Amino acid sequence: RSGRRGAVPACDLALATAVAGLAAAHALSFLDGELPASTGVRWEAALPLLDWRSERIGPHADCSCGAATGTEGAGASGSVPAQDTMAG
């Protein structure tokens, strides 16, 4: 073997592919003007059974970002009408 061993072991290829597909689907949902299922939650996936779990994450009251103060402006596209995102 040449080179040093990485500090973090590589992720399983099947799990990485599943997570990439889920991320792409959520991004497309956002681009279509809908809030994806990943909004405000943390998704966990485990092999070998591909068990998907979501856990709601609320804003931290002591954070200076202001997320805990209100929901004004929450939404992917607001009041903008939906558009087609696929050519054809």
N, CA and C of each residue as an Amber inpcrd file, in Angstrom:
protein
   264
   0.8430000  -1.1870000   0.0000000   0.0000000   0.0000000   0.0000000
   0.8770000   1.2330000   0.0000000   0.4560000   2.1810000  -0.7370000
   1.1720000   3.4510000  -0.7300000   0.3120000   4.5230000  -0.0800000
   0.9390000   5.4810000   0.5300000   0.2030000   6.5740000   1.1590000
  -0.2710000   6.2130000   2.5530000  -0.8340000   7.1990000   3.2040000
  -1.3400000   6.9960000   4.5620000  -2.8150000   6.6330000   4.5280000
  -3.2260000   5.9240000   5.5290000  -4.6380000   5.5650000   5.6700000
  -5.4060000   6.8010000   6.1190000  -6.5850000   7.0200000   5.5470000
  -7.4070000   8.1700000   5.9020000  -7.8700000   8.1120000   7.3450000
  -8.0760000   9.2690000   7.9420000  -8.5030000   9.3360000   9.3400000
  -9.9450000   8.8680000   9.5140000 -10.7730000   9.0730000   8.4980000
 -12.1820000   8.6960000   8.5640000 -12.4290000   7.5840000   7.5500000
 -13.0330000   6.4590000   7.9660000 -13.2920000   5.3820000   7.0110000
 -14.3170000   5.8050000   5.9560000 -14.1880000   5.2230000   4.7890000
 -15.0990000   5.5410000   3.6880000 -16.5110000   5.0680000   4.0030000
 -17.4850000   5.7820000   3.4760000 -18.8940000   5.4420000   3.6530000
 -19.2550000   4.2980000   2.7020000 -20.2180000   3.5020000   3.0850000
 -20.7010000   2.4350000   2.2290000 -21.2790000   3.0360000   0.9500000
 -20.9520000   2.4790000  -0.2030000 -21.3870000   3.0220000  -1.4880000
 -22.9070000   3.0640000  -1.6110000 -23.5890000   2.0180000  -1.1700000
 -25.0540000   1.9940000  -1.2700000 -25.6800000   3.0900000  -0.4140000
 -25.1630000   3.2960000   0.7830000 -25.6920000   4.3390000   1.6620000
 -25.4260000   5.7230000   1.0790000 -24.2230000   5.9370000   0.5530000
 -23.8950000   7.2290000  -0.0480000 -24.7980000   7.5250000  -1.2390000
 -25.0920000   6.5200000  -2.0480000 -25.9690000   6.7020000  -3.2010000
 -27.3920000   7.0170000  -2.7630000 -27.8760000   6.3160000  -1.7550000
 -29.2330000   6.5750000  -1.2510000 -29.3530000   7.9810000  -0.6810000
 -28.3620000   8.4170000   0.0730000 -28.3870000   9.7590000   0.6590000
 -28.3030000  10.8190000  -0.4330000 -27.4810000  10.5990000  -1.4530000
 -27.3840000  11.5500000  -2.5620000 -28.7130000  11.6530000  -3.3020000
 -29.3900000  10.5330000  -3.5100000 -30.6990000  10.5540000  -4.1630000
 -31.7340000  11.2940000  -3.3390000 -31.7260000  11.0770000  -2.0340000
 -32.6580000  11.7760000  -1.1480000 -32.3890000  13.2780000  -1.1640000
 -31.1220000  13.6630000  -1.1230000 -30.7730000  15.0860000  -1.1580000
 -31.2100000  15.7230000  -2.4740000 -31.0250000  15.0240000  -3.5840000
 -31.4480000  15.5540000  -4.8840000 -32.9640000  15.7080000  -4.9470000
 -33.7010000  14.7390000  -4.4290000 -35.1660000  14.8260000  -4.4330000
 -35.6550000  16.0000000  -3.5950000 -35.0220000  16.2400000  -2.4720000
 -35.4200000  17.3610000  -1.6140000 -35.0710000  18.6950000  -2.2710000
 -33.9350000  18.7620000  -2.9540000 -33.5620000  19.9860000  -3.6660000
 -34.5530000  20.2720000  -4.7900000 -34.9650000  19.2550000  -5.5280000
 -35.9420000  19.4440000  -6.6040000 -37.2920000  19.8720000  -6.0490000
 -37.6780000  19.3430000  -4.9130000 -38.9210000  19.7600000  -4.2720000
 -38.8640000  21.2430000  -3.9330000 -37.7460000  21.6970000  -3.4010000
 -37.5730000  23.1110000  -3.0710000 -37.6380000  23.9650000  -4.3320000
 -36.9880000  23.5230000  -5.4050000 -37.0010000  24.2810000  -6.6620000
 -38.3930000  24.3340000  -7.2780000 -39.2240000  23.3380000  -7.0000000
 -40.6020000  23.3300000  -7.4910000 -41.5200000  24.2110000  -6.6510000
 -40.9810000  24.8510000  -5.6130000 -41.7640000  25.7800000  -4.8190000
 -42.4080000  25.1810000  -3.5930000 -42.0710000  23.9600000  -3.2580000
 -42.6140000  23.3010000  -2.0680000 -41.5130000  23.1740000  -1.0250000
 -41.8960000  23.1920000   0.2290000 -40.9120000  22.9060000   1.2700000
 -40.7140000  21.3980000   1.3300000 -39.4840000  20.9210000   1.1850000
 -39.2430000  19.4800000   1.2080000 -39.4340000  18.8980000   2.6030000
 -39.5490000  17.5800000   2.6500000 -39.7450000  16.8910000   3.9230000
 -38.5620000  17.0730000   4.8610000 -37.4220000  17.5160000   4.3410000
 -36.2390000  17.7020000   5.1770000 -36.2270000  19.0360000   5.9060000
 -37.2220000  19.8900000   5.6840000 -37.2550000  21.1980000   6.3230000
 -37.4720000  21.0480000   7.8240000 -36.5060000  21.5070000   8.6010000
 -36.6180000  21.4790000  10.0520000 -36.4250000  20.1240000  10.7000000
 -35.9180000  19.1580000   9.9550000 -35.6860000  17.8310000  10.5340000
 -34.3000000  17.3310000  10.1600000 -33.8340000  16.3550000  10.9080000
 -32.5870000  15.6620000  10.5780000 -32.9700000  14.2580000  10.1480000
 -32.5200000  13.8380000   8.9640000 -32.7960000  12.4920000   8.4670000
 -31.6340000  11.5840000   8.8340000 -31.9440000  10.3690000   9.2470000
 -30.9390000   9.3610000   9.5490000 -31.2540000   8.1180000   8.7280000
 -30.2370000   7.5490000   8.1190000 -30.4000000   6.3180000   7.3450000
 -29.3990000   5.2950000   7.8630000 -29.8290000   4.0530000   7.9950000
 -28.9500000   3.0060000   8.5050000 -29.0540000   1.7730000   7.6170000
 -27.9160000   1.1720000   7.3420000 -27.8690000  -0.0750000   6.5940000
 -27.7710000  -1.2260000   7.5800000 -28.1330000  -2.4330000   7.2660000
 -28.4030000  -2.9640000   5.9490000 -29.8650000  -2.8690000   5.5260000
 -30.7660000  -2.4990000   6.4180000 -32.1900000  -2.4870000   6.0790000
 -32.6630000  -1.1510000   5.5170000 -31.7710000  -0.1900000   5.3820000
 -32.0860000   1.1540000   4.8940000 -33.2540000   1.7380000   5.6860000
 -33.0820000   1.7520000   6.9860000 -34.0870000   2.2750000   7.9090000
 -33.9710000   3.7990000   7.9470000 -35.0110000   4.5220000   7.4690000
 -35.0110000   5.9840000   7.4390000 -35.7870000   6.5080000   8.6340000
 -35.1970000   7.4410000   9.3530000 -35.8640000   8.0840000  10.4880000
 -35.6720000   9.5850000  10.3690000 -36.6720000  10.3340000  10.8050000
 -36.5230000  11.7890000  10.8460000 -36.7560000  12.2630000  12.2720000
 -36.0080000  13.2760000  12.6630000 -36.1330000  13.8500000  13.9970000
 -36.2710000  15.3590000  13.8420000 -37.3730000  15.9050000  14.3570000
 -37.6190000  17.3420000  14.2620000 -36.5830000  18.1020000  15.0690000
 -36.0660000  19.1650000  14.4830000 -35.0760000  20.0130000  15.1290000
 -35.6500000  21.4170000  15.2100000 -35.8170000  21.9130000  16.4090000
 -36.3340000  23.2590000  16.6080000 -35.2060000  24.2650000  16.7330000
 -35.5190000  25.5360000  16.5480000 -34.4830000  26.5630000  16.6970000
 -34.0530000  26.6830000  18.1520000 -32.7970000  26.9550000  18.3520000
 -32.2520000  27.1170000  19.6950000 -32.5230000  28.5390000  20.1640000
 -33.1630000  28.6900000  21.3020000 -33.5860000  30.0040000  21.7950000
 -32.4190000  30.9620000  22.0290000 -31.2410000  30.4540000  22.3430000
 -30.0920000  31.3160000  22.6270000 -29.2550000  31.6390000  21.3930000
 -29.6480000  31.1470000  20.2250000 -28.8810000  31.3840000  19.0060000
 -29.1260000  32.8030000  18.5070000 -28.0940000  33.4530000  18.0170000
 -28.2140000  34.8340000  17.5460000 -28.7270000  34.9350000  16.1100000
 -29.0440000  33.8120000  15.4650000 -29.4880000  33.8540000  14.0700000
 -30.9050000  34.3880000  13.9250000 -31.6980000  34.3480000  14.9910000
 -33.0540000  34.8630000  14.9560000 -34.1090000  33.8660000  14.5340000
 -33.7560000  32.6150000  14.3280000 -34.7250000  31.6120000  13.8810000
 -35.8190000  31.3630000  14.9050000 -35.5340000  31.5450000  16.1790000
 -36.5180000  31.2650000  17.2240000 -37.5160000  32.3990000  17.4130000
 -37.3060000  33.5450000  16.7580000 -38.1680000  34.7010000  17.0030000
 -39.4500000  34.6940000  16.1980000 -39.5450000  33.9700000  15.1150000
 -40.7740000  33.9600000  14.3310000 -40.6140000  33.1810000  13.0500000
 -41.7080000  33.0910000  12.3010000 -41.6950000  32.3270000  11.0540000
 -41.9890000  33.2020000   9.8480000 -41.9050000  34.5170000   9.9840000
 -42.1860000  35.3980000   8.8570000 -41.2160000  35.0930000   7.7210000
 -41.7590000  34.9390000   6.5510000 -40.9430000  34.6420000   5.3890000
 -40.6420000  33.1620000   5.2140000 -41.1780000  32.3130000   6.0790000
 -40.9230000  30.8850000   5.9480000 -41.6620000  30.3550000   4.7350000
 -40.9620000  29.7030000   3.8650000 -41.5520000  29.1330000   2.6630000
 -40.5210000  29.1080000   1.5560000 -40.6820000  28.1820000   0.6600000
 -39.7150000  28.0480000  -0.4130000 -39.8150000  29.1910000  -1.4010000
 -41.0160000  29.4970000  -1.8680000 -41.1850000  30.5270000  -2.8820000
 -42.1540000  31.6120000  -2.4570000 -42.6360000  31.5560000  -1.2390000
 -43.5830000  32.5640000  -0.7800000 -44.8530000  32.5230000  -1.5980000
 -45.2950000  33.6730000  -2.0960000 -46.5430000  33.7350000  -2.8480000
 -46.3240000  33.6730000  -4.3550000 -45.1290000  33.3460000  -4.7880000
 -44.8300000  33.2490000  -6.2110000 -45.5020000  32.0010000  -6.7760000
 -46.1930000  32.1150000  -7.9380000 -46.8320000  30.9280000  -8.5140000
 -45.8010000  29.8660000  -8.9080000 -46.2030000  28.6110000  -8.8200000
 -45.3180000  27.5070000  -9.1800000 -45.0000000  27.5450000 -10.6650000
 -43.8050000  27.0530000 -11.0220000 -43.3840000  27.0070000 -12.4160000
 -42.8910000  25.6030000 -12.7460000 -42.8680000  25.3020000 -14.0300000
 -42.2900000  24.0340000 -14.4580000 -40.7750000  24.1530000 -14.3880000
 -40.1210000  23.1340000 -13.8330000 -38.6690000  23.1650000 -13.7470000
 -38.0100000  22.2200000 -14.7400000 -38.7860000  21.4050000 -15.4150000
 -38.2290000  20.4660000 -16.3790000 -38.5090000  20.9630000 -17.7970000
 -37.5070000  20.9080000 -18.6510000 -37.6850000  21.3160000 -20.0420000
 -38.4640000  20.2380000 -20.7810000 -39.2710000  20.6580000 -21.7290000
 -39.9150000  19.6400000 -22.5220000 -41.3030000  19.8840000 -22.7420000
